[in-house]
Amino acid sequence: MSELVNGRGLSLVPKSDAKQTMKDYKSDQEVRWCPGCGDYAILAAVQSFVPELGLKRENMVFVSGIGCSSRFPYYMNTYGFHSIHGRAPAIATGLAASRPDLSVWVITGDGDSLSIGGNHLIHALRRNVNLNILLFNNRIYGLTKGQYSPTSEVGKITKSTPMGSLDKPFNPISLALGAEASFVARTIDSDRKHLQSVLREAAEHNGTSLVEIYQNCNIFNDGAFDQLKDPEQRDDITLRLEHGQPIVSASKAVRRAADGGIEVVERASVREEEILVHDAHRADPSLAFALSRLDEPAFEHVPIGIFRSVDRPSYDELMATQLEEAVAQSGPGDLDNLLLAGDTWRIG
Amino acid sequence: MTKQVQQLDRVIIRFAGDSGDGMQLTGDRFTAGTAEFGNDLSTLPNFPAEIRAPAGTLPGVSSFQLHFADHDILTPGDAPNVLVAMNPAALKANLGDLPRGADIIANTDEFTKRNLQKVGYDANPLEDGSLAEWRVHPVPLTSLTVKALEDFDLSKKDAERSKNMFALGLLSWLYHRPTEATISFLETKFAKKPDIAKANIAAFTAGWNYGETTESFSVSYEVKPAQLPPGVYRNISGNQALAYGLIAASVQSKLPLFLGSYPITPASDILHELSRHKRFGIRTFQAEDEIAGVGAALGASFGGALGVTTTSGPGVALKAETVGLAVTTELPLIVVDVQRAGPSTGMPTKTEQTDLLMAMFGRNGESPLPVVAAMSPSDCFDAAVEAARLAVKYRTPVMLLSDGYLANGSEPWKVPSAAELPDISVPFATEPNDGEAFLPFKRDPETLARPWAVPGTAGLEHRIGGIEKADGTGNISYDPDNHDRMVRLRQAKIDGIAKDIPALEVDDPDGDARVLVLGWGSTYGPIAAAVRRIRKSGGKVAQAHLRHLNPLPANTGEVLKSYDKVLLPEINLGQLALLLRARFLVDIISYNRVRGLPFKAEELAGVIQDVIDSE
């Protein structure tokens, strides 16, 4: 990176002098999600976590698209922009690219980010704009009252698919890794501790961080993630991804398979040194991609945590550097000189 | 042999050849020489959308028309006096526009049997007498060029590539153009390939010398410099002027410019131009699609930038929802529509004025916004500054309409100094505006604009969005009366801009014309040229031209009603006429042609005369 940039990412966002609490981040607006919605837990987790960052509240912006989750910015006592369906990453890109002093968060859902806004999502990820994208995945359309979404399982019976949905779902983690996102993580609404630890890493990451949050819609898709919450099963299903640690659940372990891929096996059946150790900073995203495929086709085992966190320059710092370089090379722009550049002639 | 020199007051030249023959470059260089000489001028490039259509075919013909004169002129001219035809296709494609008696300089080397057959000539028109009514100058341009370059270490093919410079040299001799600028241009352009630079200069010089010595040209022509208002001039195209206007608007508004754009003909050159001026703090973002382009621009505006998106009609269609968001969140945004022939993909390199109604109404809900149109290539500069002024002062998206004709056409421009430009800066909100509270939708009583409070401003944290907002607080509101009030407030804000724009001026020298010709956008030149013709022949006609399409100048209705007849030529099927009829109940006479080409002055003069005669 050029030495012209004075710091990067979160270090460019001014810090608050005063100590902050969760209350500072609650807006005066009444929260209007359905009672029991997973969004409440995520909102509370975010509101109680952001004071830790110690940023000036006025330098935080929450941008959203359309959908239940996209109401989120109204409830944060920061700057907020509730935009239009699918376009939040595009709007946030313009904001973040032109204001490196802001901490910009995108709140989106599976329909908003993976259907109508899929294009903007993958391009934000490849550019590595300084954004934190929280993708609330409830695998259903809630605000339009219960149609299947691009993350719904095949055969989903909904109002628009009475005989079952036909299209294969996206795996948001696989998609993000395919776009070579520099930070990709998954967490779950019901595990506040894990959710907040992932958010912290996401906030501090330079560039785009994509956090998929499994979120229960108790009205149209209740129980979609019950296995992951059920005390009987969850420890066996959940493969915790922690950098430098073996990838295991209570009873399962991940190891390299004979065919070159990876596989989940009974933990008791393998020697400790055979178990794959998670490397979130691996430059090549293909192993992270392989991990993202482990939860297919059903929730037999689900990796949770940070799949990938690699350092590469963010789009906004590269853009700022070009501007600084242009000035360094030939001085700041002068309008009169610009208009008179090239062939001119004088009359009179 | 001393050759005769004839004085002319104006000349129209058209260079035509294969799209790979370098006709646009040749035209550009002739234009630069002409500008340097001090003629007034106007240009019209015309090229196929295909980058390289099959060689020698009619669809592959590219042309560049230049009109220059010893007086001020308004259009690139109706019909060429001289056609340079680099091949049979160029002759065939352009002959229809050529009045009898015009000169044709034809590259005989390309009039081979095969090339003739490609475009359907059974016999060589240079030889079969079919061109007897024109003055044909057969010149073996290709072989003369190759011969001139035989001392260079070039393949025959490479040598042939310089034939456009030979043609330029010949034409420069024929019209007494200065040569220094072209020579230094070639030296700069090929600085890294000095051999190519030398070869091109040799071809250019050989062309000049050929004119001097050949008997094929017995006369050369002089067009004296024009008497234009004193000042420093440059030649400028519409897209370049528009880009410069946006840079000027950024400087004069003290806001960093953020351009979100997706490449589209004929608007891409604005993106290219702005991306070269990062020294001004300009951020150019080539987005993944049209929607992201405008979205990023709007996001930047929210952050306190001058957000701009540039596109053509198909892109405006895609951006509509985001423009609606800008309307309801009341943020500044400039949407540049360089109109092209539609619908759908239409004819991307051809011009039209068919996006007016889309600009006005192409969004869901009641979503008024100002519409500003440029009237000449250099006027794109002023129109851009005006669009920015309205956008930031009223916190509104503004549609800025240009078109393919303005975008690629060029004319001399009296360069303004930065000091002459208006200060269009507005203050951001920094303090609560309702006791201790900040109401993001509490309006300025004069302009009805809401405060522009940008992130990073302590104490003014607020949320905006596409859902209807309560008047004042901006909180989500489904209250019926509030919605009705907000719909009317947004309309009133835009309508009120009529108080802040100049009155519609009428050009009616004797004050007794009974017919008014009204126009908007790029038709200004042809209309004004037609009006001159009518007046020259003793006719009476008034002319007025609209820069602001929404809101209209406050006196528009009064002007329309003070003439017996109002004629409105448009390159659409009567879009402005529809608006004016609805608004003012005036029986507008429309004249419409939608051929992808600008009007011709002679054509409009005939239409105006017919309307006068029907009085």
PDB file of N, CA, C and O in Angstrom, chain B residues 137-174:
ATOM      1  N   HIS B 137     -13.210  15.030 -58.108  1.00  0.00           N
ATOM      2  CA  HIS B 137     -11.746  15.078 -58.128  1.00  0.00           C
ATOM      3  C   HIS B 137     -11.224  13.687 -57.798  1.00  0.00           C
ATOM      4  O   HIS B 137     -11.140  13.346 -56.618  1.00  0.00           O
ATOM      5  N   PRO B 138     -10.904  12.900 -58.814  1.00  0.00           N
ATOM      6  CA  PRO B 138     -10.386  11.564 -58.513  1.00  0.00           C
ATOM      7  C   PRO B 138      -8.924  11.679 -58.062  1.00  0.00           C
ATOM      8  O   PRO B 138      -8.112  12.268 -58.785  1.00  0.00           O
ATOM      9  N   VAL B 139      -8.633  11.155 -56.879  1.00  0.00           N
ATOM     10  CA  VAL B 139      -7.265  11.217 -56.353  1.00  0.00           C
ATOM     11  C   VAL B 139      -6.891   9.826 -55.842  1.00  0.00           C
ATOM     12  O   VAL B 139      -7.606   9.286 -55.005  1.00  0.00           O
ATOM     13  N   PRO B 140      -5.803   9.264 -56.345  1.00  0.00           N
ATOM     14  CA  PRO B 140      -5.369   7.961 -55.821  1.00  0.00           C
ATOM     15  C   PRO B 140      -4.711   8.124 -54.456  1.00  0.00           C
ATOM     16  O   PRO B 140      -3.487   8.038 -54.339  1.00  0.00           O
ATOM     17  N   LEU B 141      -5.507   8.393 -53.443  1.00  0.00           N
ATOM     18  CA  LEU B 141      -4.982   8.769 -52.130  1.00  0.00           C
ATOM     19  C   LEU B 141      -4.075   7.702 -51.533  1.00  0.00           C
ATOM     20  O   LEU B 141      -3.018   8.005 -50.985  1.00  0.00           O
ATOM     21  N   THR B 142      -4.506   6.444 -51.666  1.00  0.00           N
ATOM     22  CA  THR B 142      -3.731   5.373 -51.034  1.00  0.00           C
ATOM     23  C   THR B 142      -2.358   5.234 -51.699  1.00  0.00           C
ATOM     24  O   THR B 142      -1.334   5.237 -51.013  1.00  0.00           O
ATOM     25  N   SER B 143      -2.344   5.151 -53.034  1.00  0.00           N
ATOM     26  CA  SER B 143      -1.047   4.924 -53.678  1.00  0.00           C
ATOM     27  C   SER B 143      -0.142   6.153 -53.585  1.00  0.00           C
ATOM     28  O   SER B 143       1.070   6.027 -53.465  1.00  0.00           O
ATOM     29  N   LEU B 144      -0.715   7.347 -53.591  1.00  0.00           N
ATOM     30  CA  LEU B 144       0.107   8.537 -53.404  1.00  0.00           C
ATOM     31  C   LEU B 144       0.743   8.535 -52.019  1.00  0.00           C
ATOM     32  O   LEU B 144       1.899   8.940 -51.853  1.00  0.00           O
ATOM     33  N   THR B 145      -0.033   8.075 -51.042  1.00  0.00           N
ATOM     34  CA  THR B 145       0.503   8.014 -49.679  1.00  0.00           C
ATOM     35  C   THR B 145       1.641   7.006 -49.603  1.00  0.00           C
ATOM     36  O   THR B 145       2.709   7.294 -49.047  1.00  0.00           O
ATOM     37  N   VAL B 146       1.401   5.825 -50.174  1.00  0.00           N
ATOM     38  CA  VAL B 146       2.429   4.777 -50.138  1.00  0.00           C
ATOM     39  C   VAL B 146       3.701   5.282 -50.826  1.00  0.00           C
ATOM     40  O   VAL B 146       4.816   5.093 -50.333  1.00  0.00           O
ATOM     41  N   LYS B 147       3.513   5.984 -51.952  1.00  0.00           N
ATOM     42  CA  LYS B 147       4.662   6.508 -52.692  1.00  0.00           C
ATOM     43  C   LYS B 147       5.419   7.541 -51.851  1.00  0.00           C
ATOM     44  O   LYS B 147       6.651   7.532 -51.785  1.00  0.00           O
ATOM     45  N   ALA B 148       4.642   8.398 -51.176  1.00  0.00           N
ATOM     46  CA  ALA B 148       5.271   9.442 -50.357  1.00  0.00           C
ATOM     47  C   ALA B 148       6.073   8.853 -49.212  1.00  0.00           C
ATOM     48  O   ALA B 148       6.985   9.483 -48.690  1.00  0.00           O
ATOM     49  N   LEU B 149       5.710   7.633 -48.823  1.00  0.00           N
ATOM     50  CA  LEU B 149       6.358   7.035 -47.656  1.00  0.00           C
ATOM     51  C   LEU B 149       7.331   5.930 -48.035  1.00  0.00           C
ATOM     52  O   LEU B 149       7.728   5.136 -47.188  1.00  0.00           O
ATOM     53  N   GLU B 150       7.722   5.875 -49.321  1.00  0.00           N
ATOM     54  CA  GLU B 150       8.531   4.726 -49.729  1.00  0.00           C
ATOM     55  C   GLU B 150       9.920   4.723 -49.086  1.00  0.00           C
ATOM     56  O   GLU B 150      10.535   3.680 -48.966  1.00  0.00           O
ATOM     57  N   ASP B 151      10.372   5.898 -48.631  1.00  0.00           N
ATOM     58  CA  ASP B 151      11.681   5.931 -47.967  1.00  0.00           C
ATOM     59  C   ASP B 151      11.609   5.495 -46.507  1.00  0.00           C
ATOM     60  O   ASP B 151      12.619   5.379 -45.838  1.00  0.00           O
ATOM     61  N   PHE B 152      10.393   5.290 -46.014  1.00  0.00           N
ATOM     62  CA  PHE B 152      10.257   4.865 -44.615  1.00  0.00           C
ATOM     63  C   PHE B 152      10.271   3.347 -44.542  1.00  0.00           C
ATOM     64  O   PHE B 152       9.845   2.671 -45.474  1.00  0.00           O
ATOM     65  N   ASP B 153      10.754   2.880 -43.401  1.00  0.00           N
ATOM     66  CA  ASP B 153      10.817   1.433 -43.211  1.00  0.00           C
ATOM     67  C   ASP B 153       9.451   0.951 -42.717  1.00  0.00           C
ATOM     68  O   ASP B 153       9.281   0.610 -41.552  1.00  0.00           O
ATOM     69  N   LEU B 154       8.483   0.994 -43.625  1.00  0.00           N
ATOM     70  CA  LEU B 154       7.123   0.624 -43.244  1.00  0.00           C
ATOM     71  C   LEU B 154       6.606  -0.418 -44.226  1.00  0.00           C
ATOM     72  O   LEU B 154       6.943  -0.388 -45.409  1.00  0.00           O
ATOM     73  N   SER B 155       5.764  -1.313 -43.718  1.00  0.00           N
ATOM     74  CA  SER B 155       5.091  -2.232 -44.639  1.00  0.00           C
ATOM     75  C   SER B 155       4.095  -1.411 -45.464  1.00  0.00           C
ATOM     76  O   SER B 155       3.701  -0.314 -45.069  1.00  0.00           O
ATOM     77  N   LYS B 156       3.680  -1.979 -46.591  1.00  0.00           N
ATOM     78  CA  LYS B 156       2.736  -1.258 -47.446  1.00  0.00           C
ATOM     79  C   LYS B 156       1.446  -0.975 -46.670  1.00  0.00           C
ATOM     80  O   LYS B 156       0.868   0.102 -46.749  1.00  0.00           O
ATOM     81  N   LYS B 157       1.071  -1.977 -45.869  1.00  0.00           N
ATOM     82  CA  LYS B 157      -0.172  -1.842 -45.113  1.00  0.00           C
ATOM     83  C   LYS B 157      -0.072  -0.688 -44.115  1.00  0.00           C
ATOM     84  O   LYS B 157      -1.001   0.106 -43.961  1.00  0.00           O
ATOM     85  N   ASP B 158       1.060  -0.616 -43.428  1.00  0.00           N
ATOM     86  CA  ASP B 158       1.243   0.466 -42.464  1.00  0.00           C
ATOM     87  C   ASP B 158       1.282   1.823 -43.162  1.00  0.00           C
ATOM     88  O   ASP B 158       0.745   2.808 -42.659  1.00  0.00           O
ATOM     89  N   ALA B 159       1.934   1.866 -44.309  1.00  0.00           N
ATOM     90  CA  ALA B 159       2.000   3.125 -45.054  1.00  0.00           C
ATOM     91  C   ALA B 159       0.595   3.564 -45.469  1.00  0.00           C
ATOM     92  O   ALA B 159       0.237   4.737 -45.367  1.00  0.00           O
ATOM     93  N   GLU B 160      -0.200   2.591 -45.889  1.00  0.00           N
ATOM     94  CA  GLU B 160      -1.564   2.914 -46.333  1.00  0.00           C
ATOM     95  C   GLU B 160      -2.394   3.549 -45.214  1.00  0.00           C
ATOM     96  O   GLU B 160      -3.294   4.336 -45.465  1.00  0.00           O
ATOM     97  N   ARG B 161      -2.058   3.172 -43.980  1.00  0.00           N
ATOM     98  CA  ARG B 161      -2.838   3.696 -42.848  1.00  0.00           C
ATOM     99  C   ARG B 161      -2.741   5.209 -42.721  1.00  0.00           C
ATOM    100  O   ARG B 161      -3.568   5.836 -42.068  1.00  0.00           O
ATOM    101  N   SER B 162      -1.706   5.795 -43.334  1.00  0.00           N
ATOM    102  CA  SER B 162      -1.544   7.254 -43.231  1.00  0.00           C
ATOM    103  C   SER B 162      -2.340   8.013 -44.292  1.00  0.00           C
ATOM    104  O   SER B 162      -2.206   9.230 -44.404  1.00  0.00           O
ATOM    105  N   LYS B 163      -3.187   7.302 -45.044  1.00  0.00           N
ATOM    106  CA  LYS B 163      -3.875   7.992 -46.146  1.00  0.00           C
ATOM    107  C   LYS B 163      -4.829   9.075 -45.652  1.00  0.00           C
ATOM    108  O   LYS B 163      -5.088  10.056 -46.349  1.00  0.00           O
ATOM    109  N   ASN B 164      -5.321   8.910 -44.409  1.00  0.00           N
ATOM    110  CA  ASN B 164      -6.194   9.964 -43.888  1.00  0.00           C
ATOM    111  C   ASN B 164      -5.409  11.253 -43.665  1.00  0.00           C
ATOM    112  O   ASN B 164      -5.936  12.351 -43.842  1.00  0.00           O
ATOM    113  N   MET B 165      -4.138  11.116 -43.323  1.00  0.00           N
ATOM    114  CA  MET B 165      -3.317  12.320 -43.122  1.00  0.00           C
ATOM    115  C   MET B 165      -2.997  12.975 -44.467  1.00  0.00           C
ATOM    116  O   MET B 165      -2.894  14.199 -44.558  1.00  0.00           O
ATOM    117  N   PHE B 166      -2.846  12.144 -45.499  1.00  0.00           N
ATOM    118  CA  PHE B 166      -2.667  12.703 -46.847  1.00  0.00           C
ATOM    119  C   PHE B 166      -3.905  13.521 -47.217  1.00  0.00           C
ATOM    120  O   PHE B 166      -3.809  14.662 -47.700  1.00  0.00           O
ATOM    121  N   ALA B 167      -5.085  12.937 -46.952  1.00  0.00           N
ATOM    122  CA  ALA B 167      -6.334  13.649 -47.264  1.00  0.00           C
ATOM    123  C   ALA B 167      -6.434  14.939 -46.459  1.00  0.00           C
ATOM    124  O   ALA B 167      -6.840  15.990 -46.971  1.00  0.00           O
ATOM    125  N   LEU B 168      -6.020  14.860 -45.190  1.00  0.00           N
ATOM    126  CA  LEU B 168      -6.065  16.054 -44.349  1.00  0.00           C
ATOM    127  C   LEU B 168      -5.138  17.141 -44.899  1.00  0.00           C
ATOM    128  O   LEU B 168      -5.491  18.326 -44.922  1.00  0.00           O
ATOM    129  N   GLY B 169      -3.965  16.721 -45.367  1.00  0.00           N
ATOM    130  CA  GLY B 169      -3.022  17.681 -45.938  1.00  0.00           C
ATOM    131  C   GLY B 169      -3.599  18.362 -47.179  1.00  0.00           C
ATOM    132  O   GLY B 169      -3.505  19.582 -47.349  1.00  0.00           O
ATOM    133  N   LEU B 170      -4.239  17.551 -48.013  1.00  0.00           N
ATOM    134  CA  LEU B 170      -4.836  18.090 -49.235  1.00  0.00           C
ATOM    135  C   LEU B 170      -5.932  19.100 -48.901  1.00  0.00           C
ATOM    136  O   LEU B 170      -5.998  20.202 -49.465  1.00  0.00           O
ATOM    137  N   LEU B 171      -6.803  18.720 -47.966  1.00  0.00           N
ATOM    138  CA  LEU B 171      -7.897  19.622 -47.595  1.00  0.00           C
ATOM    139  C   LEU B 171      -7.367  20.879 -46.901  1.00  0.00           C
ATOM    140  O   LEU B 171      -7.912  21.964 -47.061  1.00  0.00           O
ATOM    141  N   SER B 172      -6.290  20.709 -46.130  1.00  0.00           N
ATOM    142  CA  SER B 172      -5.698  21.866 -45.450  1.00  0.00           C
ATOM    143  C   SER B 172      -5.144  22.864 -46.473  1.00  0.00           C
ATOM    144  O   SER B 172      -5.240  24.075 -46.287  1.00  0.00           O
ATOM    145  N   TRP B 173      -4.593  22.324 -47.567  1.00  0.00           N
ATOM    146  CA  TRP B 173      -4.141  23.210 -48.636  1.00  0.00           C
ATOM    147  C   TRP B 173      -5.342  23.884 -49.303  1.00  0.00           C
ATOM    148  O   TRP B 173      -5.363  25.100 -49.511  1.00  0.00           O
ATOM    149  N   LEU B 174      -6.337  23.082 -49.578  1.00  0.00           N
ATOM    150  CA  LEU B 174      -7.494  23.570 -50.332  1.00  0.00           C
ATOM    151  C   LEU B 174      -8.180  24.728 -49.606  1.00  0.00           C
ATOM    152  O   LEU B 174      -8.721  25.629 -50.231  1.00  0.00           O
TER     153      LEU B 174
END
